Amino acid sequence: MARASATAEDTLSSELIRAAGVKVTRGRVRVLDALRAARQPLSHAEMEALPAGAGDAAIDRVTLYRVLDSLVACGLALKAVDTRGVFRFSAAGAQRQHAKHVHFRCTGCGGVFCLKAEPPPPPRLPRGFRLQQVEFDLRGLCAGCGALAS
Amino acid sequence: MARASATAEDTLSSELIRAAGVKVTRGRVRVLDALRAARQPLSHAEMEALPAGAGDAAIDRVTLYRVLDSLVACGLALKAVDTRGVFRFSAAGAQRQHAKHVHFRCTGCGGVFCLKAEPPPPPRLPRGFRLQQVEFDLRGLCAGCGALAS
DNA sequence: CCACTAATGCAACAGTGTTGCATTTGCCGG
DNA sequence: CCGGCAAATGCAACACTGTTGCATTAGTGG
Ligand SMILES: [Mn+2]
Ligand SMILES: [Mn+2]
Ligand SMILES: [Zn+2]
Ligand SMILES: [Zn+2]
């Protein structure tokens, strides 16, 4: 049974990287794969701890920073700071789906949790203002961090 | 001409600190003075570089961190992370008012506009999660920037 | 003024991110 | 398929931000 059409999700990371006009390296493919598979933005430390896939050597710490920067530079990844001040990266395009629900950002561990609720309708804007994005973020302690703090 | 009433701005930092139930020390007074005089949130590095007021010795780096933490803990200061991942501190009164309404952040000029609307009630959280803050930010183009872009 | 506790100063450390440079590797033209 | 070049990597060293432990000092209540 053939698929009707190839969606963005089906595209191989290596092809995305090639199309972006930069060299296709093992590091970039592995990192972009990880970002695209992740359900939340990942920090550098979390990616460094990734299972080193089938006999592959772990990626060097500095190289990982540079790989992430290169993915951001060519538009394949997004970089944002979490509540602890640590940078987190996500695959570009993951934003579309996350625009449809609310997020909880843990001030303890920096984690981002996708909630079921959808963002409330925006209030009326002053004349001439153009709305591009609605961000409804809740901040606090996640269950894990709250248990530690109590 | 006497003032009708002493406003929060007139209160000495030392009195605020005493009222908060912690010891009044030179460091706390100097730091809270600086935060209250600042027009934008200050980073630790910026405060360390503060003019060391009239022959006073500079505050120790670690002590400054602890002074800031104590001011946050007793509710006199607020701590937030900036886009570079560095923590910035502000006097509590400066932001308390902004918790009660929604903000519009212009992606064109970076301006922040306070809207009349108050933030919607937060959705139900997963078990164990503790809510500390609700942030309902609208992003887009303000009237001025929208006119330029059209 | 005393005593008790909280706060300070200093040293050492941890986590995050960057820079320089020699070596390796992806990629392209032949 | 090969050779060469630029880009990417690995490693060491570094910078900046923030934390912890501990001995000493200083604010406060009596
Ligand atoms: Mn989400
Ligand atoms: Mn406001
Ligand atoms: Zn957490
Ligand atoms: Zn604007």
mmCIF file of C-alpha atoms (C1' of nucleotides) and ligand atoms in Angstrom:
data_model
loop_
_atom_site.group_PDB
_atom_site.id
_atom_site.type_symbol
_atom_site.label_atom_id
_atom_site.label_comp_id
_atom_site.label_asym_id
_atom_site.label_seq_id
_atom_site.Cartn_x
_atom_site.Cartn_y
_atom_site.Cartn_z
ATOM 1 C CA MET A 1 0.000 0.000 0.000
ATOM 2 C CA ALA A 2 1.636 3.156 -1.214
ATOM 3 C CA ARG A 3 1.451 6.333 0.681
ATOM 4 C CA ALA A 4 -0.546 9.093 -0.930
ATOM 5 C CA SER A 5 2.193 11.641 -0.342
ATOM 6 C CA ALA A 6 5.462 11.993 1.489
ATOM 7 C CA THR A 7 4.991 14.309 4.459
ATOM 8 C CA ALA A 8 7.689 16.336 6.122
ATOM 9 C CA GLU A 9 7.874 13.770 8.891
ATOM 10 C CA ASP A 10 8.852 11.053 6.433
ATOM 11 C CA THR A 11 11.797 12.958 5.017
ATOM 12 C CA LEU A 12 15.141 11.624 6.168
ATOM 13 C CA SER A 13 17.198 13.933 8.320
ATOM 14 C CA SER A 14 20.104 13.491 5.930
ATOM 15 C CA GLU A 15 18.000 14.854 3.069
ATOM 16 C CA LEU A 16 16.890 17.826 5.098
ATOM 17 C CA ILE A 17 20.506 18.556 5.919
ATOM 18 C CA ARG A 18 21.606 18.187 2.325
ATOM 19 C CA ALA A 19 18.779 20.426 1.153
ATOM 20 C CA ALA A 20 19.879 23.032 3.663
ATOM 21 C CA GLY A 21 23.173 23.265 1.824
ATOM 22 C CA VAL A 22 25.559 21.989 4.469
ATOM 23 C CA LYS A 23 27.614 18.827 4.647
ATOM 24 C CA VAL A 24 25.865 15.673 5.739
ATOM 25 C CA THR A 25 27.822 14.284 8.660
ATOM 26 C CA ARG A 26 27.089 11.492 11.109
ATOM 27 C CA GLY A 27 26.837 14.000 13.940
ATOM 28 C CA ARG A 28 24.312 16.215 12.207
ATOM 29 C CA VAL A 29 22.137 13.298 11.174
ATOM 30 C CA ARG A 30 22.140 11.781 14.642
ATOM 31 C CA VAL A 31 21.401 15.074 16.342
ATOM 32 C CA LEU A 32 18.644 16.068 13.949
ATOM 33 C CA ASP A 33 17.137 12.582 14.265
ATOM 34 C CA ALA A 34 17.120 13.011 18.022
ATOM 35 C CA LEU A 35 15.560 16.463 17.829
ATOM 36 C CA ARG A 36 12.862 15.278 15.458
ATOM 37 C CA ALA A 37 12.057 12.272 17.632
ATOM 38 C CA ALA A 38 11.977 14.259 20.870
ATOM 39 C CA ARG A 39 8.669 15.298 22.339
ATOM 40 C CA GLN A 40 10.222 18.293 24.082
ATOM 41 C CA PRO A 41 13.144 20.605 23.401
ATOM 42 C CA LEU A 42 16.422 18.979 24.384
ATOM 43 C CA SER A 43 19.358 20.500 26.210
ATOM 44 C CA HIS A 44 22.953 19.929 25.253
ATOM 45 C CA ALA A 45 23.473 17.777 28.338
ATOM 46 C CA GLU A 46 20.488 15.594 27.494
ATOM 47 C CA MET A 47 21.755 15.015 23.971
ATOM 48 C CA GLU A 48 25.234 14.221 25.158
ATOM 49 C CA ALA A 49 23.694 11.435 27.239
ATOM 50 C CA LEU A 50 21.845 9.982 24.249
ATOM 51 C CA PRO A 51 22.392 6.274 23.604
ATOM 52 C CA ALA A 52 25.408 6.251 21.312
ATOM 53 C CA GLY A 53 23.527 4.304 18.599
ATOM 54 C CA ALA A 54 24.861 0.927 17.405
ATOM 55 C CA GLY A 55 28.572 0.927 18.097
ATOM 56 C CA ASP A 56 28.889 4.530 17.089
ATOM 57 C CA ALA A 57 31.310 6.546 19.127
ATOM 58 C CA ALA A 58 29.761 9.248 21.305
ATOM 59 C CA ILE A 59 29.836 12.740 19.854
ATOM 60 C CA ASP A 60 32.432 15.081 21.254
ATOM 61 C CA ARG A 61 31.044 17.750 23.579
ATOM 62 C CA VAL A 62 32.349 20.680 21.560
ATOM 63 C CA THR A 63 31.309 19.107 18.275
ATOM 64 C CA LEU A 64 27.809 18.714 19.648
ATOM 65 C CA TYR A 65 27.687 22.432 20.404
ATOM 66 C CA ARG A 66 28.881 23.173 16.893
ATOM 67 C CA VAL A 67 26.471 20.734 15.294
ATOM 68 C CA LEU A 68 23.585 22.351 17.148
ATOM 69 C CA ASP A 69 24.723 25.820 16.138
ATOM 70 C CA SER A 70 24.986 24.743 12.507
ATOM 71 C CA LEU A 71 21.484 23.247 12.531
ATOM 72 C CA VAL A 72 20.146 26.506 13.965
ATOM 73 C CA ALA A 73 22.129 28.557 11.453
ATOM 74 C CA CYS A 74 20.650 26.681 8.488
ATOM 75 C CA GLY A 75 17.139 26.824 9.880
ATOM 76 C CA LEU A 76 16.665 23.168 10.754
ATOM 77 C CA ALA A 77 16.569 23.692 14.512
ATOM 78 C CA LEU A 78 15.405 26.330 16.951
ATOM 79 C CA LYS A 79 17.239 27.474 20.054
ATOM 80 C CA ALA A 80 15.541 28.861 23.152
ATOM 81 C CA VAL A 81 16.536 29.340 26.736
ATOM 82 C CA ASP A 82 14.726 27.416 29.487
ATOM 83 C CA THR A 83 13.739 28.642 32.942
ATOM 84 C CA ARG A 84 17.115 27.631 34.388
ATOM 85 C CA GLY A 85 18.987 29.568 31.767
ATOM 86 C CA VAL A 86 20.047 26.533 29.747
ATOM 87 C CA PHE A 87 19.621 26.464 25.978
ATOM 88 C CA ARG A 88 17.213 23.928 24.528
ATOM 89 C CA PHE A 89 16.914 22.890 20.915
ATOM 90 C CA SER A 90 14.007 21.610 18.870
ATOM 91 C CA ALA A 91 13.532 20.559 15.277
ATOM 92 C CA ALA A 92 12.078 23.335 13.152
ATOM 93 C CA GLY A 93 8.517 22.441 12.286
ATOM 94 C CA ALA A 94 7.883 20.971 15.695
ATOM 95 C CA GLN A 95 6.516 24.414 16.510
ATOM 96 C CA ARG A 96 3.432 23.955 14.378
ATOM 97 C CA GLN A 97 2.027 21.222 16.583
ATOM 98 C CA HIS A 98 3.021 22.930 19.818
ATOM 99 C CA ALA A 99 1.092 26.053 18.860
ATOM 100 C CA LYS A 100 -2.100 24.093 19.534
ATOM 101 C CA HIS A 101 -1.605 23.426 23.224
ATOM 102 C CA VAL A 102 -0.388 24.971 26.455
ATOM 103 C CA HIS A 103 3.029 24.343 27.994
ATOM 104 C CA PHE A 104 4.265 23.980 31.531
ATOM 105 C CA ARG A 105 7.854 24.999 32.155
ATOM 106 C CA CYS A 106 9.462 23.610 35.301
ATOM 107 C CA THR A 107 11.610 26.125 37.129
ATOM 108 C CA GLY A 108 13.323 23.237 38.899
ATOM 109 C CA CYS A 109 14.605 21.050 36.078
ATOM 110 C CA GLY A 110 13.931 23.287 33.085
ATOM 111 C CA GLY A 111 11.720 20.638 31.506
ATOM 112 C CA VAL A 112 8.920 21.572 29.112
ATOM 113 C CA PHE A 113 5.670 19.635 29.407
ATOM 114 C CA CYS A 114 2.923 19.667 26.791
ATOM 115 C CA LEU A 115 -0.504 19.928 28.398
ATOM 116 C CA LYS A 116 -3.775 18.786 26.878
ATOM 117 C CA ALA A 117 -5.435 22.174 27.145
ATOM 118 C CA GLU A 118 -5.464 24.452 24.164
ATOM 119 C CA PRO A 119 -4.482 28.093 24.531
ATOM 120 C CA PRO A 120 -7.349 30.447 25.382
ATOM 121 C CA PRO A 121 -8.576 32.869 22.734
ATOM 122 C CA PRO A 122 -6.521 36.052 22.651
ATOM 123 C CA PRO A 123 -8.056 39.283 23.922
ATOM 124 C CA ARG A 124 -8.928 42.118 21.585
ATOM 125 C CA LEU A 125 -5.874 43.991 20.387
ATOM 126 C CA PRO A 126 -5.384 47.736 19.974
ATOM 127 C CA ARG A 127 -6.093 49.055 16.483
ATOM 128 C CA GLY A 128 -3.403 48.176 13.960
ATOM 129 C CA PHE A 129 -1.796 45.409 15.992
ATOM 130 C CA ARG A 130 -1.239 42.116 14.161
ATOM 131 C CA LEU A 131 -1.171 38.903 16.133
ATOM 132 C CA GLN A 132 1.345 36.293 14.996
ATOM 133 C CA GLN A 133 1.663 33.941 17.917
ATOM 134 C CA VAL A 134 -0.003 33.214 21.228
ATOM 135 C CA GLU A 135 2.142 31.915 24.061
ATOM 136 C CA PHE A 136 0.378 30.665 27.144
ATOM 137 C CA ASP A 137 3.086 29.322 29.427
ATOM 138 C CA LEU A 138 2.603 28.066 32.936
ATOM 139 C CA ARG A 139 5.617 28.102 35.216
ATOM 140 C CA GLY A 140 6.201 26.185 38.395
ATOM 141 C CA LEU A 141 7.504 22.874 39.671
ATOM 142 C CA CYS A 142 6.842 19.581 37.906
ATOM 143 C CA ALA A 143 5.801 16.548 39.931
ATOM 144 C CA GLY A 144 9.362 15.288 40.251
ATOM 145 C CA CYS A 145 10.914 18.573 41.311
ATOM 146 C CA GLY A 146 7.986 19.363 43.592
ATOM 147 C CA ALA A 147 8.453 16.075 45.443
ATOM 148 C CA LEU A 148 12.129 16.859 46.001
ATOM 149 C CA ALA A 149 11.405 20.373 47.281
ATOM 150 C CA SER A 150 8.598 19.455 49.678
ATOM 151 C CA MET B 1 4.663 71.268 50.305
ATOM 152 C CA ALA B 2 4.174 68.019 52.133
ATOM 153 C CA ARG B 3 3.289 64.847 50.362
ATOM 154 C CA ALA B 4 -0.175 63.520 51.055
ATOM 155 C CA SER B 5 1.089 60.049 51.820
ATOM 156 C CA ALA B 6 4.305 58.090 51.757
ATOM 157 C CA THR B 7 4.221 55.826 48.723
ATOM 158 C CA ALA B 8 6.088 52.579 48.313
ATOM 159 C CA GLU B 9 8.753 54.424 46.326
ATOM 160 C CA ASP B 10 9.561 56.616 49.285
ATOM 161 C CA THR B 11 10.148 53.790 51.688
ATOM 162 C CA LEU B 12 13.787 53.180 52.502
ATOM 163 C CA SER B 13 15.229 49.887 51.327
ATOM 164 C CA SER B 14 16.367 49.205 54.869
ATOM 165 C CA GLU B 15 12.781 49.428 56.111
ATOM 166 C CA LEU B 16 11.532 47.112 53.395
ATOM 167 C CA ILE B 17 14.205 44.624 54.345
ATOM 168 C CA ARG B 18 13.430 44.883 58.049
ATOM 169 C CA ALA B 19 9.714 44.495 57.334
ATOM 170 C CA ALA B 20 10.484 41.369 55.344
ATOM 171 C CA GLY B 21 11.867 39.817 58.519
ATOM 172 C CA VAL B 22 15.500 39.389 57.575
ATOM 173 C CA LYS B 23 18.612 41.125 58.876
ATOM 174 C CA VAL B 24 19.399 44.550 57.523
ATOM 175 C CA THR B 25 22.922 44.377 56.163
ATOM 176 C CA ARG B 26 24.959 46.779 54.089
ATOM 177 C CA GLY B 27 24.931 44.386 51.171
ATOM 178 C CA ARG B 28 21.173 43.945 51.116
ATOM 179 C CA VAL B 29 20.524 47.652 51.351
ATOM 180 C CA ARG B 30 22.968 48.498 48.599
ATOM 181 C CA VAL B 31 21.656 45.786 46.296
ATOM 182 C CA LEU B 32 17.995 46.603 46.872
ATOM 183 C CA ASP B 33 18.751 50.289 46.378
ATOM 184 C CA ALA B 34 20.381 49.445 43.066
ATOM 185 C CA LEU B 35 17.469 47.244 41.977
ATOM 186 C CA ARG B 36 14.929 49.895 42.872
ATOM 187 C CA ALA B 37 16.856 52.611 41.054
ATOM 188 C CA ALA B 38 17.408 50.508 37.937
ATOM 189 C CA ARG B 39 15.152 50.989 34.960
ATOM 190 C CA GLN B 40 15.724 47.427 33.758
ATOM 191 C CA PRO B 41 16.434 44.123 35.436
ATOM 192 C CA LEU B 42 20.086 43.796 36.410
ATOM 193 C CA SER B 43 22.374 40.817 36.044
ATOM 194 C CA HIS B 44 24.774 39.654 38.711
ATOM 195 C CA ALA B 45 27.708 40.830 36.618
ATOM 196 C CA GLU B 46 26.211 44.291 36.224
ATOM 197 C CA MET B 47 25.681 44.639 39.948
ATOM 198 C CA GLU B 48 29.167 43.462 40.728
ATOM 199 C CA ALA B 49 30.418 46.340 38.606
ATOM 200 C CA LEU B 50 28.306 48.888 40.479
ATOM 201 C CA PRO B 51 30.164 51.933 41.804
ATOM 202 C CA ALA B 52 31.256 50.828 45.246
ATOM 203 C CA GLY B 53 29.457 53.732 46.965
ATOM 204 C CA ALA B 54 31.469 56.160 49.102
ATOM 205 C CA GLY B 55 34.526 54.260 50.246
ATOM 206 C CA ASP B 56 32.560 51.101 50.795
ATOM 207 C CA ALA B 57 34.346 47.925 49.937
ATOM 208 C CA ALA B 58 32.966 46.037 46.953
ATOM 209 C CA ILE B 59 30.622 43.193 47.747
ATOM 210 C CA ASP B 60 32.035 39.695 47.501
ATOM 211 C CA ARG B 61 30.872 37.755 44.450
ATOM 212 C CA VAL B 62 29.382 34.881 46.416
ATOM 213 C CA THR B 63 27.799 37.206 48.941
ATOM 214 C CA LEU B 64 26.136 39.057 46.088
ATOM 215 C CA TYR B 65 24.603 35.815 44.853
ATOM 216 C CA ARG B 66 23.376 35.066 48.366
ATOM 217 C CA VAL B 67 22.050 38.578 48.885
ATOM 218 C CA LEU B 68 20.087 38.320 45.646
ATOM 219 C CA ASP B 69 18.734 34.911 46.588
ATOM 220 C CA SER B 70 17.661 36.207 49.976
ATOM 221 C CA LEU B 71 15.868 39.198 48.455
ATOM 222 C CA VAL B 72 14.037 36.843 46.104
ATOM 223 C CA ALA B 73 13.236 34.450 48.941
ATOM 224 C CA CYS B 74 11.633 37.173 51.043
ATOM 225 C CA GLY B 75 9.712 38.566 48.106
ATOM 226 C CA LEU B 76 11.579 41.842 47.652
ATOM 227 C CA ALA B 77 13.113 40.923 44.300
ATOM 228 C CA LEU B 78 12.183 38.895 41.252
ATOM 229 C CA LYS B 79 14.462 36.615 39.284
ATOM 230 C CA ALA B 80 14.064 35.874 35.585
ATOM 231 C CA VAL B 81 16.290 34.527 32.879
ATOM 232 C CA ASP B 82 17.198 36.675 29.870
ATOM 233 C CA THR B 83 17.553 35.572 26.249
ATOM 234 C CA ARG B 84 21.222 34.726 26.781
ATOM 235 C CA GLY B 85 20.439 32.464 29.696
ATOM 236 C CA VAL B 86 21.645 34.837 32.392
ATOM 237 C CA PHE B 87 19.547 35.578 35.465
ATOM 238 C CA ARG B 88 18.326 39.113 35.933
ATOM 239 C CA PHE B 89 16.852 40.628 39.068
ATOM 240 C CA SER B 90 14.369 43.420 39.601
ATOM 241 C CA ALA B 91 12.742 45.050 42.607
ATOM 242 C CA ALA B 92 9.466 43.326 43.383
ATOM 243 C CA GLY B 93 7.166 46.325 43.089
ATOM 244 C CA ALA B 94 8.352 46.991 39.572
ATOM 245 C CA GLN B 95 6.745 43.850 38.173
ATOM 246 C CA ARG B 96 3.958 42.991 40.546
ATOM 247 C CA GLN B 97 1.594 45.210 38.600
ATOM 248 C CA HIS B 98 2.372 43.421 35.345
ATOM 249 C CA ALA B 99 1.163 40.070 36.695
ATOM 250 C CA LYS B 100 -2.417 41.268 36.420
ATOM 251 C CA HIS B 101 -2.589 41.841 32.690
ATOM 252 C CA VAL B 102 -1.576 40.397 29.350
ATOM 253 C CA HIS B 103 1.382 41.596 27.314
ATOM 254 C CA PHE B 104 1.950 42.044 23.626
ATOM 255 C CA ARG B 105 5.536 41.727 22.478
ATOM 256 C CA CYS B 106 6.324 43.253 19.115
ATOM 257 C CA THR B 107 8.664 41.104 17.058
ATOM 258 C CA GLY B 108 9.537 44.144 15.005
ATOM 259 C CA CYS B 109 10.725 46.683 17.529
ATOM 260 C CA GLY B 110 10.977 44.516 20.647
ATOM 261 C CA GLY B 111 8.511 46.723 22.458
ATOM 262 C CA VAL B 112 6.334 45.386 25.256
ATOM 263 C CA PHE B 113 2.759 46.661 25.415
ATOM 264 C CA CYS B 114 0.562 46.218 28.465
ATOM 265 C CA LEU B 115 -2.977 45.252 27.421
ATOM 266 C CA LYS B 116 -6.100 45.815 29.440
ATOM 267 C CA ALA B 117 -7.123 42.159 29.424
ATOM 268 C CA GLU B 118 -6.271 40.005 32.382
ATOM 269 C CA PRO B 119 -4.703 36.564 31.868
ATOM 270 C CA PRO B 120 -7.184 33.689 31.491
ATOM 271 C CA PRO B 121 -7.490 31.102 34.243
ATOM 272 C CA PRO B 122 -4.910 28.329 33.940
ATOM 273 C CA PRO B 123 -6.015 24.860 32.831
ATOM 274 C CA ARG B 124 -5.920 21.895 35.177
ATOM 275 C CA LEU B 125 -2.412 20.583 35.793
ATOM 276 C CA PRO B 126 -1.193 16.987 35.947
ATOM 277 C CA ARG B 127 -1.060 15.484 39.440
ATOM 278 C CA GLY B 128 1.791 16.824 41.549
ATOM 279 C CA PHE B 129 2.503 19.881 39.436
ATOM 280 C CA ARG B 130 2.673 23.188 41.305
ATOM 281 C CA LEU B 131 1.804 26.383 39.500
ATOM 282 C CA GLN B 132 3.870 29.451 40.353
ATOM 283 C CA GLN B 133 3.271 31.848 37.501
ATOM 284 C CA VAL B 134 1.066 32.275 34.455
ATOM 285 C CA GLU B 135 2.465 33.980 31.388
ATOM 286 C CA PHE B 136 0.094 34.878 28.587
ATOM 287 C CA ASP B 137 2.142 36.648 25.946
ATOM 288 C CA LEU B 138 0.916 37.685 22.549
ATOM 289 C CA ARG B 139 3.506 38.136 19.845
ATOM 290 C CA GLY B 140 3.220 39.972 16.592
ATOM 291 C CA LEU B 141 3.617 43.409 15.071
ATOM 292 C CA CYS B 142 2.567 46.571 16.823
ATOM 293 C CA ALA B 143 0.676 49.265 14.930
ATOM 294 C CA GLY B 144 3.830 51.157 14.049
ATOM 295 C CA CYS B 145 5.808 48.168 12.856
ATOM 296 C CA GLY B 146 2.800 46.729 11.033
ATOM 297 C CA ALA B 147 2.386 49.946 9.043
ATOM 298 C CA LEU B 148 6.035 49.858 7.991
ATOM 299 C CA ALA B 149 5.854 46.226 6.927
ATOM 300 C CA SER B 150 2.651 46.458 4.909
ATOM 301 C "C1'" DC C 1 26.774 44.725 76.582
ATOM 302 C "C1'" DC C 2 26.288 39.578 75.579
ATOM 303 C "C1'" DA C 3 25.127 35.744 73.247
ATOM 304 C "C1'" DC C 4 23.156 33.584 69.490
ATOM 305 C "C1'" DT C 5 22.187 33.216 64.905
ATOM 306 C "C1'" DA C 6 22.357 34.780 60.375
ATOM 307 C "C1'" DA C 7 25.357 36.652 57.072
ATOM 308 C "C1'" DT C 8 29.912 37.253 55.119
ATOM 309 C "C1'" DG C 9 34.483 36.277 52.832
ATOM 310 C "C1'" DC C 10 37.389 33.103 50.795
ATOM 311 C "C1'" DA C 11 38.704 28.912 48.441
ATOM 312 C "C1'" DA C 12 37.416 25.380 45.800
ATOM 313 C "C1'" DC C 13 34.275 23.357 42.751
ATOM 314 C "C1'" DA C 14 30.492 22.316 39.086
ATOM 315 C "C1'" DG C 15 27.932 23.247 34.824
ATOM 316 C "C1'" DT C 16 27.554 25.572 30.502
ATOM 317 C "C1'" DG C 17 29.420 27.357 26.597
ATOM 318 C "C1'" DT C 18 33.640 29.142 23.644
ATOM 319 C "C1'" DT C 19 38.229 29.435 21.215
ATOM 320 C "C1'" DG C 20 42.494 27.757 18.877
ATOM 321 C "C1'" DC C 21 44.614 24.471 16.337
ATOM 322 C "C1'" DA C 22 46.016 20.197 14.404
ATOM 323 C "C1'" DT C 23 43.701 16.290 12.109
ATOM 324 C "C1'" DT C 24 40.047 14.067 9.633
ATOM 325 C "C1'" DT C 25 36.279 13.770 6.423
ATOM 326 C "C1'" DG C 26 32.578 15.084 3.167
ATOM 327 C "C1'" DC C 27 32.191 16.527 -1.348
ATOM 328 C "C1'" DC C 28 33.313 18.015 -5.910
ATOM 329 C "C1'" DG C 29 35.841 18.166 -10.175
ATOM 330 C "C1'" DG C 30 38.578 15.557 -13.006
ATOM 331 C "C1'" DC D 1 37.800 5.970 -8.682
ATOM 332 C "C1'" DC D 2 40.990 9.480 -7.122
ATOM 333 C "C1'" DG D 3 42.994 13.798 -5.295
ATOM 334 C "C1'" DG D 4 42.426 18.085 -3.252
ATOM 335 C "C1'" DC D 5 40.230 21.576 -0.692
ATOM 336 C "C1'" DA D 6 37.137 23.477 2.501
ATOM 337 C "C1'" DA D 7 34.363 22.218 6.169
ATOM 338 C "C1'" DA D 8 33.842 19.579 10.204
ATOM 339 C "C1'" DT D 9 35.861 17.133 14.040
ATOM 340 C "C1'" DG D 10 38.478 16.067 18.414
ATOM 341 C "C1'" DC D 11 41.112 17.684 22.058
ATOM 342 C "C1'" DA D 12 43.000 20.943 25.321
ATOM 343 C "C1'" DA D 13 42.497 24.969 27.445
ATOM 344 C "C1'" DC D 14 39.753 28.670 28.734
ATOM 345 C "C1'" DA D 15 35.773 32.013 30.274
ATOM 346 C "C1'" DC D 16 31.602 32.884 32.534
ATOM 347 C "C1'" DT D 17 27.838 31.779 35.714
ATOM 348 C "C1'" DG D 18 26.480 29.891 39.735
ATOM 349 C "C1'" DT D 19 27.170 26.718 44.100
ATOM 350 C "C1'" DT D 20 29.104 24.543 48.394
ATOM 351 C "C1'" DG D 21 31.871 24.202 52.756
ATOM 352 C "C1'" DC D 22 33.751 26.330 56.440
ATOM 353 C "C1'" DA D 23 35.863 29.586 59.450
ATOM 354 C "C1'" DT D 24 34.981 34.417 60.819
ATOM 355 C "C1'" DT D 25 32.135 38.536 61.447
ATOM 356 C "C1'" DA D 26 28.263 41.243 62.410
ATOM 357 C "C1'" DG D 27 23.085 42.184 63.243
ATOM 358 C "C1'" DT D 28 19.560 41.638 66.664
ATOM 359 C "C1'" DG D 29 16.947 40.570 70.741
ATOM 360 C "C1'" DG D 30 17.360 40.441 75.366
HETATM 361 MN MN MN E 1 3.959 21.068 23.252
HETATM 362 MN MN MN E 2 2.507 45.210 31.851
HETATM 363 ZN ZN ZN E 3 11.003 19.639 37.029
HETATM 364 ZN ZN ZN E 4 6.736 47.315 17.143
#
